[in-house]
mmCIF file of C-alpha atoms in Angstrom:
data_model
loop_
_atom_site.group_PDB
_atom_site.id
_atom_site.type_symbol
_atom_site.label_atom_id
_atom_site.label_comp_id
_atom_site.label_asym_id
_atom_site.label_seq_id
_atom_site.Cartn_x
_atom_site.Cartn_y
_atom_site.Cartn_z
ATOM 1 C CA UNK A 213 31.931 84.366 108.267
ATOM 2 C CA UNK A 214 32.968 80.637 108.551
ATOM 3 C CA UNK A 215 32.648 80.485 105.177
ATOM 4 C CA UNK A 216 34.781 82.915 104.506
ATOM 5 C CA UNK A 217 37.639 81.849 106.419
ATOM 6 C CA UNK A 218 37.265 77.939 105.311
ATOM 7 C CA UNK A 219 36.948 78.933 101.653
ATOM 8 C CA UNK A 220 40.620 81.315 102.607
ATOM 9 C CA UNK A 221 41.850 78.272 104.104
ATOM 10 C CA UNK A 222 41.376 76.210 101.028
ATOM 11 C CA UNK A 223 42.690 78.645 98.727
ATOM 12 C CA UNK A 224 46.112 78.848 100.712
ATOM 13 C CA UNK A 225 46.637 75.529 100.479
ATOM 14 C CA UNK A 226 46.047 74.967 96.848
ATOM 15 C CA UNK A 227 48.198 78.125 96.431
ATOM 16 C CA UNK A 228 50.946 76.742 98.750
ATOM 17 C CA UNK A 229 50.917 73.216 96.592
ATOM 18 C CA UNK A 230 50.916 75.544 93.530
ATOM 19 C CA UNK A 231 54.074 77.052 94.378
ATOM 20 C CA UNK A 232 55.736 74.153 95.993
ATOM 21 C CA UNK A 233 54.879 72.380 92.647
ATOM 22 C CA UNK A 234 56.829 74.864 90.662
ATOM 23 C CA UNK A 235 59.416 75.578 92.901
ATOM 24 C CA UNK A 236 60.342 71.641 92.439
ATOM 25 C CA UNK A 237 59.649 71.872 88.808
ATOM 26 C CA UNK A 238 62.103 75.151 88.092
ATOM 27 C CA UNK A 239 64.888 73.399 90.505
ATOM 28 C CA UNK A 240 64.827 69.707 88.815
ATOM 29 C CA UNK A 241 64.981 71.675 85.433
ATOM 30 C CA UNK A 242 68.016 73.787 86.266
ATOM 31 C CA UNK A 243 70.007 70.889 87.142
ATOM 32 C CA UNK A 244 69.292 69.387 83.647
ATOM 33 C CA UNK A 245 71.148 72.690 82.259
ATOM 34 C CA UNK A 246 75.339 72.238 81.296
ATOM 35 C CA UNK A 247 75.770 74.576 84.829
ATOM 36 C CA UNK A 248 73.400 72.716 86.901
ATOM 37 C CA UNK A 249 72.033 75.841 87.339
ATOM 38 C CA UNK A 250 75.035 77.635 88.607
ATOM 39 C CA UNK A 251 77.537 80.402 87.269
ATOM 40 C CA UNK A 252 79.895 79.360 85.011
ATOM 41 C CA UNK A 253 83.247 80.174 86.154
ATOM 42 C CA UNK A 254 86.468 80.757 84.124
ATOM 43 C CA UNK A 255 89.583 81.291 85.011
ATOM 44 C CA UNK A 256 91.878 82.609 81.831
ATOM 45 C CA UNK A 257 95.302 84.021 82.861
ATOM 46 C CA UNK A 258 95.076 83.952 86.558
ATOM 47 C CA UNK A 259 92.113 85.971 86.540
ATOM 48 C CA UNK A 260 88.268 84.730 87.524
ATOM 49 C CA UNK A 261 85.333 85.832 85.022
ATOM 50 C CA UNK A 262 81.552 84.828 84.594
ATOM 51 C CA UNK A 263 80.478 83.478 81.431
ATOM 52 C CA UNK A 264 77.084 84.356 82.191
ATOM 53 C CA UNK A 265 77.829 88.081 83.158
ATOM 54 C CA UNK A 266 78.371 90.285 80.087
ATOM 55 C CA UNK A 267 81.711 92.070 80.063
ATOM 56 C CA UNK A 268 83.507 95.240 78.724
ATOM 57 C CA UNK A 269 85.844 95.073 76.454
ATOM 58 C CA UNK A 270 86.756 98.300 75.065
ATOM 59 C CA UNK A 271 90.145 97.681 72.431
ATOM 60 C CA UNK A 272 89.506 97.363 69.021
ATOM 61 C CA UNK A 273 90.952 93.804 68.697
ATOM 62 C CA UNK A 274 88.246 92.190 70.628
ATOM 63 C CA UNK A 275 84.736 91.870 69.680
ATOM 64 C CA UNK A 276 82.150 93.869 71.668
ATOM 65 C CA UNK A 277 79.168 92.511 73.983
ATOM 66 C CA UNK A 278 76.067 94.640 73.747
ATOM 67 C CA UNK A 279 76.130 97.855 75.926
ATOM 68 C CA UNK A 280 74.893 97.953 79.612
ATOM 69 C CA UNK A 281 73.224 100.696 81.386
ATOM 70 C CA UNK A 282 74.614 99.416 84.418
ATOM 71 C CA UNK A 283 78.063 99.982 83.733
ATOM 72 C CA UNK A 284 78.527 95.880 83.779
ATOM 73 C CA UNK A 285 78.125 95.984 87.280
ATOM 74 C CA UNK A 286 75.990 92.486 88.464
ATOM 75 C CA UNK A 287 75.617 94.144 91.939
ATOM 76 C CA UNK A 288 72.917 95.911 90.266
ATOM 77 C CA UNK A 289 70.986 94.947 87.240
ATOM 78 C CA UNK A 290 68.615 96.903 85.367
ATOM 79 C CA UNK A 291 67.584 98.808 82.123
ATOM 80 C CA UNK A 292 67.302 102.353 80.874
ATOM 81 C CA UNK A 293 63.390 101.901 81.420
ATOM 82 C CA UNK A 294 62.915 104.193 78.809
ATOM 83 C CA UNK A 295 60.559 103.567 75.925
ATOM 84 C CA UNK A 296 61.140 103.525 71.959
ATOM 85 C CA UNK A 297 59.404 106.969 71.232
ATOM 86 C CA UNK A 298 62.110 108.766 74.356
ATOM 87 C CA UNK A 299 63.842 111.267 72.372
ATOM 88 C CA UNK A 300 66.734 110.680 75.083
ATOM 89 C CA UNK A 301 66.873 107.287 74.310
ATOM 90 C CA UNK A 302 66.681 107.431 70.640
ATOM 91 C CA UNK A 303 69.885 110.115 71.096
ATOM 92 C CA UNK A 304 71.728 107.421 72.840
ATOM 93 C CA UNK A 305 71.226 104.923 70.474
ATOM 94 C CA UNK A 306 71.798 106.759 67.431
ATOM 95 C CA UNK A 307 75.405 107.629 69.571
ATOM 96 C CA UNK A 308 76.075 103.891 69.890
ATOM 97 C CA UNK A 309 74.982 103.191 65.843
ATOM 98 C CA UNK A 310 77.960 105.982 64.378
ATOM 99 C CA UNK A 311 80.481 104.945 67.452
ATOM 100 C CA UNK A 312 79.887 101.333 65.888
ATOM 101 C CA UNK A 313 80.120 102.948 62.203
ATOM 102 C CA UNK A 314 83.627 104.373 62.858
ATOM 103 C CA UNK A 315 84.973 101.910 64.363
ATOM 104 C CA UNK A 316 84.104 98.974 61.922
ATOM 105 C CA UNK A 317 84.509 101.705 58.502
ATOM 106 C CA UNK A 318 84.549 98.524 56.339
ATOM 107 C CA UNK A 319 80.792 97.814 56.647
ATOM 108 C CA UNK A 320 80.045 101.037 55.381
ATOM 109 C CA UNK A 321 76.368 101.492 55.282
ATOM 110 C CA UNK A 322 75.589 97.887 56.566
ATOM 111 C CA UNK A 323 72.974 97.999 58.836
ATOM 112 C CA UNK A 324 73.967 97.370 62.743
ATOM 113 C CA UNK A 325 72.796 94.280 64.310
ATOM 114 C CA UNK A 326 70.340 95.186 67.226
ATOM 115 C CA UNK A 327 72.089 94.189 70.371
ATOM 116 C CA UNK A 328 75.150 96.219 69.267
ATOM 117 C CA UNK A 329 73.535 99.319 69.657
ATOM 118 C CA UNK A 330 70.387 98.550 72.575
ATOM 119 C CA UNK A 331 71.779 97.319 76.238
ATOM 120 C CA UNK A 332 69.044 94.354 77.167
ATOM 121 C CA UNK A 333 66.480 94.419 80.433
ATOM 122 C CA UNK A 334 69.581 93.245 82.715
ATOM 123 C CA UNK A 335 71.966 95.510 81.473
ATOM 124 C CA UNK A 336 73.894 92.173 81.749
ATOM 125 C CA UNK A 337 73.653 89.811 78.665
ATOM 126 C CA UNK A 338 76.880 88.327 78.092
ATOM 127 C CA UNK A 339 75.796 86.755 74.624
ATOM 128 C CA UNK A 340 75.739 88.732 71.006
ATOM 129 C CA UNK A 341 74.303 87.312 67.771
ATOM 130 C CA UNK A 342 75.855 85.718 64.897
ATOM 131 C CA UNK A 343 75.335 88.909 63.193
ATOM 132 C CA UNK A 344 76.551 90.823 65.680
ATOM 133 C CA UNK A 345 80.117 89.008 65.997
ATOM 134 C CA UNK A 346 80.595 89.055 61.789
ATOM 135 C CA UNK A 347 79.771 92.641 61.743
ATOM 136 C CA UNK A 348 82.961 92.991 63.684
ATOM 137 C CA UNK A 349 84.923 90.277 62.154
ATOM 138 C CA UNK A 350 86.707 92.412 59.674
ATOM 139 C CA UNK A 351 87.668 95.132 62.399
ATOM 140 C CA UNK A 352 89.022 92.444 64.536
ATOM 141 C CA UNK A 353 91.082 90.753 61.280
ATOM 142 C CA UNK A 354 92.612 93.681 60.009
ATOM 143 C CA UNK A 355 93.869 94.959 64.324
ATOM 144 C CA UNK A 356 94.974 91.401 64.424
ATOM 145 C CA UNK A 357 96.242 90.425 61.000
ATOM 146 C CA UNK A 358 94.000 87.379 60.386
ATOM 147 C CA UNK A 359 92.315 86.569 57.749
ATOM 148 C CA UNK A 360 88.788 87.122 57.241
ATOM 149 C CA UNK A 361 87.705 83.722 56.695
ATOM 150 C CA UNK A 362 89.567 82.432 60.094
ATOM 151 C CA UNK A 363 87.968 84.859 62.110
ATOM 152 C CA UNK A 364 84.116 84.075 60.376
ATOM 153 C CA UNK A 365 85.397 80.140 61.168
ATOM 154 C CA UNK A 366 85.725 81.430 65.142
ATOM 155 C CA UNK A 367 82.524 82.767 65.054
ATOM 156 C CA UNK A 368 80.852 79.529 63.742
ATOM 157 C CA UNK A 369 82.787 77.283 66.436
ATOM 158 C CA UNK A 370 81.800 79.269 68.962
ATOM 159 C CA UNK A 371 78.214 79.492 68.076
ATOM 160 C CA UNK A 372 75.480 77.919 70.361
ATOM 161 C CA UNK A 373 72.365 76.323 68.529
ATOM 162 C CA UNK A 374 69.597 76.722 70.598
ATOM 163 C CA UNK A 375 68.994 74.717 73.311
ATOM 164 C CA UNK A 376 68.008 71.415 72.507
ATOM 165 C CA UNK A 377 67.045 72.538 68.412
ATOM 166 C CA UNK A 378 64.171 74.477 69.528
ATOM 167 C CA UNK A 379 64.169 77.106 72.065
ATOM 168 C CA UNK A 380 65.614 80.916 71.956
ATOM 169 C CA UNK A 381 67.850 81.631 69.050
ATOM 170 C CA UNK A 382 71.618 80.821 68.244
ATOM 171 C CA UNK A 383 74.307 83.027 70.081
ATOM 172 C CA UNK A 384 78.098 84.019 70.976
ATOM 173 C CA UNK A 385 79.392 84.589 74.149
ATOM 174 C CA UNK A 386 81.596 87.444 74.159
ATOM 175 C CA UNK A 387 83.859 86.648 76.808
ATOM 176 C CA UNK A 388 84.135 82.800 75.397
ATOM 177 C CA UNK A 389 84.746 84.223 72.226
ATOM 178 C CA UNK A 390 87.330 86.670 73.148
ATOM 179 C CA UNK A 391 89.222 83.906 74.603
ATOM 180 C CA UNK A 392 89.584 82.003 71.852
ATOM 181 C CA UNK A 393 90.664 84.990 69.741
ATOM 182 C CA UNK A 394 93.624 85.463 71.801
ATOM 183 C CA UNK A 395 94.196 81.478 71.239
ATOM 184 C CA UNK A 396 93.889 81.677 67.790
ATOM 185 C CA UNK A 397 96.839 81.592 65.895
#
């Protein structure tokens, strides 16, 4: 029985450095990210949003984030749980692939960019693909009367590489992106 508990004993503390270890690890690293590991707040006409919150933006002369099955609410994150083979969920993409259809009619039978028409885990992802942005581009350049090419330059500026050349892959942020549409002139 003393064995037992000395061997227990042990284990806790190697588990305890463990997690100590990482917990130091994970909070050194956050504060070498551009936030320090914090929201990123911006204010744009008076108003306070979070760059790292997806948002809704519903007229046609503003690009789209991807959907969220939480109604954008970041009180409560979560997915749709529901698998690739759910007839449900197949119904409710398929919805979110023709409402995407009619409202960009110039890409005709292009195929839609995956986060367009599938909300991620969080239900929160404020970020969209190249792809995603240019399959709206000319949607947003004919409701704005710009040309094509200056709203495919927007897109590239606001483009992030991956982080430091090598991890996850290049992305928009909606909300970032938005803003500088309504700068654009």
């Amino acid at each position: 029985m003393k064995n037992h508990i000395v061997s227990a004993f042990r284990l806790s503390l190697v588990m305890l450095a463990i997690v100590g270890i990482y917990l130091i690890v994970v909070y050194a690293g956050s504060k070498v990210l551009p936030t320090q590991g914090n929201a990123e707040i911006i204010n744009y006409k008076g108003q306070k949003f979070y760059a790292n919150i997806g948002q809704e933006f519903k007229s046609e002369k503003y690009f789209h984030g991807r959907p969220s099955n939480v109604n954008y609410n970041a009180a409560g994150s979560g997915g749709s749980n529901k698998g690739p083979s759910n007839k449900e969920y197949l119904e409710t993409v398929q919805k979110r692939i023709d409402t995407l259809k009619l409202q960009n009619p110039e890409m005709g039978n292009a195929k839609v960019p995956v986060e367009l028409a599938t909300a991620s885990g969080s239900g929160l992802d404020p970020d969209i693909s190249e792809e995603g942005a240019l399959y709206q581009a000319k949607r947003i350049s004919k409701m704005r009367n710009l040309s094509v090419e200056k709203i495919n330059t927007l897109i590239k500026d606001q483009t992030q590489k991956p982080f430091l050349g090598l991890f996850g892959p290049s992305k928009i942020n909606v909300l970032k992106l938005n803003i500088a549409l309504d700068q654009l002139k």
